[in-house]
C-alpha atoms as a PDB file:
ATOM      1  CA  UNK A   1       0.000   0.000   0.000  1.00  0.00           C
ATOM      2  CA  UNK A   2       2.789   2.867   0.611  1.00  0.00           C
ATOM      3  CA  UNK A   3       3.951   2.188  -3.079  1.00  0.00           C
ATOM      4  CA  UNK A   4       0.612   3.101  -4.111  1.00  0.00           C
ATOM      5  CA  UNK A   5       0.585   6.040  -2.281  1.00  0.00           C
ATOM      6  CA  UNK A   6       4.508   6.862  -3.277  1.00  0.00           C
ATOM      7  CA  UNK A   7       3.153   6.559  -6.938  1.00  0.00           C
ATOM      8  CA  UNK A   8       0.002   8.218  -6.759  1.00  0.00           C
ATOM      9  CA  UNK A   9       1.689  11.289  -4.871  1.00  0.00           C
ATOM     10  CA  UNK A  10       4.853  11.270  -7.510  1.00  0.00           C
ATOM     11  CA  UNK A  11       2.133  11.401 -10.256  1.00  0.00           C
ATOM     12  CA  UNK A  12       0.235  14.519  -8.847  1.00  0.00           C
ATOM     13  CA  UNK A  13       3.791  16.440  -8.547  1.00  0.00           C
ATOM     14  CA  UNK A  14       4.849  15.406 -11.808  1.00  0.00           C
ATOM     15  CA  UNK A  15       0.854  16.331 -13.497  1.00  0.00           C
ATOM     16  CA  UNK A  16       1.718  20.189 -11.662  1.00  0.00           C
ATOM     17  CA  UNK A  17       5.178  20.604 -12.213  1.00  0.00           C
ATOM     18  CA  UNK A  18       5.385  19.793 -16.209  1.00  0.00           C
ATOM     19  CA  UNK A  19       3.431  22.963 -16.933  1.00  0.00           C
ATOM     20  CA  UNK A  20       6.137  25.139 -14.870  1.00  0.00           C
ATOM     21  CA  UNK A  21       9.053  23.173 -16.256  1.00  0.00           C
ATOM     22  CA  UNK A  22       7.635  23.712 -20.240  1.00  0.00           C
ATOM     23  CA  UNK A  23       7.431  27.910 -19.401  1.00  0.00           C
ATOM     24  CA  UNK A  24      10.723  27.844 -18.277  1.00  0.00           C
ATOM     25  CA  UNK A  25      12.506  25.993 -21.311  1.00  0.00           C
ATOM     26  CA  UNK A  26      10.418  28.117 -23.548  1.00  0.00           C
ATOM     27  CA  UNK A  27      11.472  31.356 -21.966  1.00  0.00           C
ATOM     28  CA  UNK A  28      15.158  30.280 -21.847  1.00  0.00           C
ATOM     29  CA  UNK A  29      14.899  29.271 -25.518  1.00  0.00           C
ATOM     30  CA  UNK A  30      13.108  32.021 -26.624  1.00  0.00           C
ATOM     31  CA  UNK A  31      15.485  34.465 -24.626  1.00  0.00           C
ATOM     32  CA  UNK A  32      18.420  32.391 -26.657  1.00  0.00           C
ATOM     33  CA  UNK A  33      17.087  33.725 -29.948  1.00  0.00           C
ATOM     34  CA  UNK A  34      17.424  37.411 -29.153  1.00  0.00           C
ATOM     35  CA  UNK A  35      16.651  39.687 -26.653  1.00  0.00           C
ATOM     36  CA  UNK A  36      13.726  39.526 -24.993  1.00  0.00           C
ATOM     37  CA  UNK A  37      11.297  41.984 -23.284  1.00  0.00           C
ATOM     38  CA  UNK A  38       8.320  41.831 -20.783  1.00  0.00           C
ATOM     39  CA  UNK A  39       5.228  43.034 -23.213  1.00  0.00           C
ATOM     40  CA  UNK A  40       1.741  43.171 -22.325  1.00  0.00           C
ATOM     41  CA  UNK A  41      -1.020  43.044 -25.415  1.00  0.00           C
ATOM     42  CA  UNK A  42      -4.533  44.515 -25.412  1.00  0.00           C
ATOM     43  CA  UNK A  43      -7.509  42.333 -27.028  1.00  0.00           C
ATOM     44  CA  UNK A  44      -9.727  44.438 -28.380  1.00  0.00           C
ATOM     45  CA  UNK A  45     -13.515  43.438 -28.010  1.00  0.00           C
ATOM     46  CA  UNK A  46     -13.506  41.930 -24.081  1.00  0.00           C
ATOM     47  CA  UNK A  47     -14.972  43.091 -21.466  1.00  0.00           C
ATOM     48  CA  UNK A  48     -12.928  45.058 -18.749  1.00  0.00           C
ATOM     49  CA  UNK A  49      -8.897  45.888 -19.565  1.00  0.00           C
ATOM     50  CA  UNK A  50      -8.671  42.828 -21.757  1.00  0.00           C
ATOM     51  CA  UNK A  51      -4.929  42.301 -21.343  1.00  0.00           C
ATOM     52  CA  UNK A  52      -2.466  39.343 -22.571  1.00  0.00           C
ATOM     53  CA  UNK A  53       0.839  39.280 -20.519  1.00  0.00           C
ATOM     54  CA  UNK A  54       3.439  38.324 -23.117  1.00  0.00           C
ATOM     55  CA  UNK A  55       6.817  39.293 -24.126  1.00  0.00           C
ATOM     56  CA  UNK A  56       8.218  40.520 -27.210  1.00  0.00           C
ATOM     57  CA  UNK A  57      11.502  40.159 -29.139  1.00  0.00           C
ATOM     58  CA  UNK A  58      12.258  42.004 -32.384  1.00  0.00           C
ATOM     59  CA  UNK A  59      13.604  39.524 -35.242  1.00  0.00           C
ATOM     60  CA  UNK A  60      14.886  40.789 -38.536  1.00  0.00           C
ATOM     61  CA  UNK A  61      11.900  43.290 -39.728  1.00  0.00           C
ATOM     62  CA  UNK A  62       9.430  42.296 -37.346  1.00  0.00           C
ATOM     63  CA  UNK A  63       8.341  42.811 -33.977  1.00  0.00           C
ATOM     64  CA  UNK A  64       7.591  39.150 -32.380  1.00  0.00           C
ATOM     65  CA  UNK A  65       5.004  38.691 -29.841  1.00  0.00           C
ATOM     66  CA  UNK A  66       4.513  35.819 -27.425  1.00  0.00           C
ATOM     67  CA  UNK A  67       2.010  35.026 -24.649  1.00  0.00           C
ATOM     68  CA  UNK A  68       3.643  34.803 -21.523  1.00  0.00           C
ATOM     69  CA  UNK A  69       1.725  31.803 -20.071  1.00  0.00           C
ATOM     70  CA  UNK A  70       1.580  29.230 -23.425  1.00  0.00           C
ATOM     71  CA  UNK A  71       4.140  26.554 -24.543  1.00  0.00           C
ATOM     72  CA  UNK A  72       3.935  27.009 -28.510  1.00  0.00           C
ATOM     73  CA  UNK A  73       7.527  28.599 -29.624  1.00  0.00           C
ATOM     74  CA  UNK A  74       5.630  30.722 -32.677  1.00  0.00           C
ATOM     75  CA  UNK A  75       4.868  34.241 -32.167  1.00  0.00           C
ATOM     76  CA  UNK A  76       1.038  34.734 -31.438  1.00  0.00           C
ATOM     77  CA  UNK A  77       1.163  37.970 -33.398  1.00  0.00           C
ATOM     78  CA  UNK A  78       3.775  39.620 -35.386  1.00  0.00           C
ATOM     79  CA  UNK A  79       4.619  43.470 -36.300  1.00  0.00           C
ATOM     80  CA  UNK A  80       5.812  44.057 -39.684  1.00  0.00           C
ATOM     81  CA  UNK A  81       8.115  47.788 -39.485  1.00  0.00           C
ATOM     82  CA  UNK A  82       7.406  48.754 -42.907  1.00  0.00           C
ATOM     83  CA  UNK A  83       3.476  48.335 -41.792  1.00  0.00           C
ATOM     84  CA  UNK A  84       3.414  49.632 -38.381  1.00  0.00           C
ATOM     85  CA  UNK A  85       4.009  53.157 -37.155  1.00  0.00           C
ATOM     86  CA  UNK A  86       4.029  54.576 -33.591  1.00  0.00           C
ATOM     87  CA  UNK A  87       0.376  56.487 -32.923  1.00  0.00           C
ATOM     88  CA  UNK A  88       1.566  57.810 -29.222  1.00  0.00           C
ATOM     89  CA  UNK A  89       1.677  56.515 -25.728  1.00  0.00           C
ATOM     90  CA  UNK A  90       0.091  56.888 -22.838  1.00  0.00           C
ATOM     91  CA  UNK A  91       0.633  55.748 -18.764  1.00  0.00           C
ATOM     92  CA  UNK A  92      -2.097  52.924 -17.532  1.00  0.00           C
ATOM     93  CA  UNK A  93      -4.811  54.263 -16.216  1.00  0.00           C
ATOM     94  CA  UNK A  94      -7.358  52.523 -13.880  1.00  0.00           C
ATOM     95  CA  UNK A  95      -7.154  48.682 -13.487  1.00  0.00           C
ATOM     96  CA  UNK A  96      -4.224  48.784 -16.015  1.00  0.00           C
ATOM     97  CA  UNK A  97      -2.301  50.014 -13.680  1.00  0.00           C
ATOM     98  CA  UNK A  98      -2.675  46.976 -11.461  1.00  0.00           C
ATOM     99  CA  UNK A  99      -2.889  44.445 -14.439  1.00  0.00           C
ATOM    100  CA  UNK A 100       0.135  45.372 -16.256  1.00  0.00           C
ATOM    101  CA  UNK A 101       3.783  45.052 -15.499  1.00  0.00           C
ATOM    102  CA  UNK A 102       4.853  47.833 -13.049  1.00  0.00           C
ATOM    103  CA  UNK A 103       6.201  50.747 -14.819  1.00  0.00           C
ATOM    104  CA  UNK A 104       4.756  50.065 -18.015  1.00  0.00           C
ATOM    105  CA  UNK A 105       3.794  52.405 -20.216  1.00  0.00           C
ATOM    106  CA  UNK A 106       1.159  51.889 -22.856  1.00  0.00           C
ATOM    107  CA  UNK A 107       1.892  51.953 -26.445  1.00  0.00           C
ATOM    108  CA  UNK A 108      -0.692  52.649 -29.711  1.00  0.00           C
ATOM    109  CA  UNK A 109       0.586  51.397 -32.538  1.00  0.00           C
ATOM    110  CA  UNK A 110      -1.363  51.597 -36.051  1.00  0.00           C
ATOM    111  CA  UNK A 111      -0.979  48.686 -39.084  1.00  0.00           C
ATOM    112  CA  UNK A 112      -0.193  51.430 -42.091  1.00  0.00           C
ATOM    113  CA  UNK A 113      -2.410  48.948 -44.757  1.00  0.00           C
ATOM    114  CA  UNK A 114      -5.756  48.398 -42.800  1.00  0.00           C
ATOM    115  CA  UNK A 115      -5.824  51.035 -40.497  1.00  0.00           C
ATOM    116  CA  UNK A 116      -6.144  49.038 -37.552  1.00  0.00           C
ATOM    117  CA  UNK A 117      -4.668  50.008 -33.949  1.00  0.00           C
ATOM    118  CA  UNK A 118      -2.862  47.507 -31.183  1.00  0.00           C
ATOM    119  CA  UNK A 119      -1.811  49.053 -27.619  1.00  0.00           C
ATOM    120  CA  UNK A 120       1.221  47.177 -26.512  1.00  0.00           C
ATOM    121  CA  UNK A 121       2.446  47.804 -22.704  1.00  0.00           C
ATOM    122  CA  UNK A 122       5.976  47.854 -21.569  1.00  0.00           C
ATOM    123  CA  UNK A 123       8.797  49.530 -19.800  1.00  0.00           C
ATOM    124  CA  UNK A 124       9.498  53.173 -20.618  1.00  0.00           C
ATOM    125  CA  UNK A 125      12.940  52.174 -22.493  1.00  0.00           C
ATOM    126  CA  UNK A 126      11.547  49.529 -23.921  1.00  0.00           C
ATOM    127  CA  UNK A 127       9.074  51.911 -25.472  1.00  0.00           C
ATOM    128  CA  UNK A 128      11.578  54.056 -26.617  1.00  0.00           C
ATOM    129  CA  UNK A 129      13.470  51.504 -28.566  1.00  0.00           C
ATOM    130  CA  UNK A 130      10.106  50.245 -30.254  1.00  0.00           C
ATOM    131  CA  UNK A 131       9.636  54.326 -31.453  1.00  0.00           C
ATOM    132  CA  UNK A 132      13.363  54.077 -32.793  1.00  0.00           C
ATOM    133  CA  UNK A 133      12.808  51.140 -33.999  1.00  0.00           C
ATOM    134  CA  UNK A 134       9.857  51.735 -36.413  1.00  0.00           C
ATOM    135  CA  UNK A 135      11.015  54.712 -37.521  1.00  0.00           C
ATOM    136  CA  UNK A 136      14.535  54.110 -38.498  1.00  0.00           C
ATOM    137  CA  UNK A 137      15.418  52.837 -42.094  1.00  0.00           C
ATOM    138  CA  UNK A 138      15.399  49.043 -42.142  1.00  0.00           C
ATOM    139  CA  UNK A 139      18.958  47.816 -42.675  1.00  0.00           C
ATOM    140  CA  UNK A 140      20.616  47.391 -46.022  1.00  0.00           C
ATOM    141  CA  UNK A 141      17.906  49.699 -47.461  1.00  0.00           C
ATOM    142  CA  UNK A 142      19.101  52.550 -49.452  1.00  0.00           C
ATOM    143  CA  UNK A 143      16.633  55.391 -50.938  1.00  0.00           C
ATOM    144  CA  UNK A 144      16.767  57.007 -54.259  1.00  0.00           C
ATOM    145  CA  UNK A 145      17.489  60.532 -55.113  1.00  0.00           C
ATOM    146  CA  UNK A 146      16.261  61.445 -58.722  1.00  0.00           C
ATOM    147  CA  UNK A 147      18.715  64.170 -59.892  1.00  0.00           C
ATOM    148  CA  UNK A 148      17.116  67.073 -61.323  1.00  0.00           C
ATOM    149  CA  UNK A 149      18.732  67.122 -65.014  1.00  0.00           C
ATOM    150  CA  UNK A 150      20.726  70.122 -66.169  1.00  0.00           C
END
């Protein structure tokens, strides 16, 4: 009968520790890939703040964002920088102030093609290197100058 027991109770540790032990190796892999960054995402549509804690990583031309409490290693959405630009940004207010990250500073950005505005929340520098980010000339990009003939 204690072997049961032994077993049963090894099983129950093992059913609530997997979860933990999955979030961790996808954090440290993700954070292996490139820097990483606490980011908070706003769902339009739901009732109250309607928050996602995730974090974000940029990657080449795009902005990456995961959810914070899921084990798939794809980005749940992604930000294009030749299709996003910076609207403004704004401090929480209300019960986003308790929801989000302390510190955090809330972020409108607008998709350039359909029009359509995300709020992203994160640290203050953080927010600053998303503004620099999106408006700096993608790398290896070179614009051209018609000269005027004479």
């Amino acid at each position: 009968m204690p072997w049961d027991i032994l077993l049963v109770t090894l099983g129950v540790v093992a059913v609530i520790l997997v979860p933990f032990v999955l979030l961790y190796i996808r954090r440290r892999w993700l954070t292996g890939q490139g820097g990483l960054f606490d980011c908070a995402f706003q769902v339009q549509g739901v009732p109250g703040p309607g928050w996602m804690l995730g974090v974000a990583r940029y990657r080449g031309e795009q902005l990456e964002w995961f959810r914070s409490f899921s084990i798939s290693l794809r980005p749940r959405l992604v930000f294009p920088r030749m299709t996003t630009a910076y609207v403004h940004q704004r401090i929480p207010q209300g019960l986003e102030a308790i929801a989000l990250f302390e510190g955090s500073v809330v972020v409108t950005v607008q998709n350039r093609t359909t029009g359509a505005t995300d709020a992203l929340a994160m640290a203050s520098g953080e927010a600053l290197a998303l503004m620099s980010w999106l408006e700096s000339a993608p790398p290896g990009s070179s614009f051209y100058l018609p000269v005027s003939p004479d």
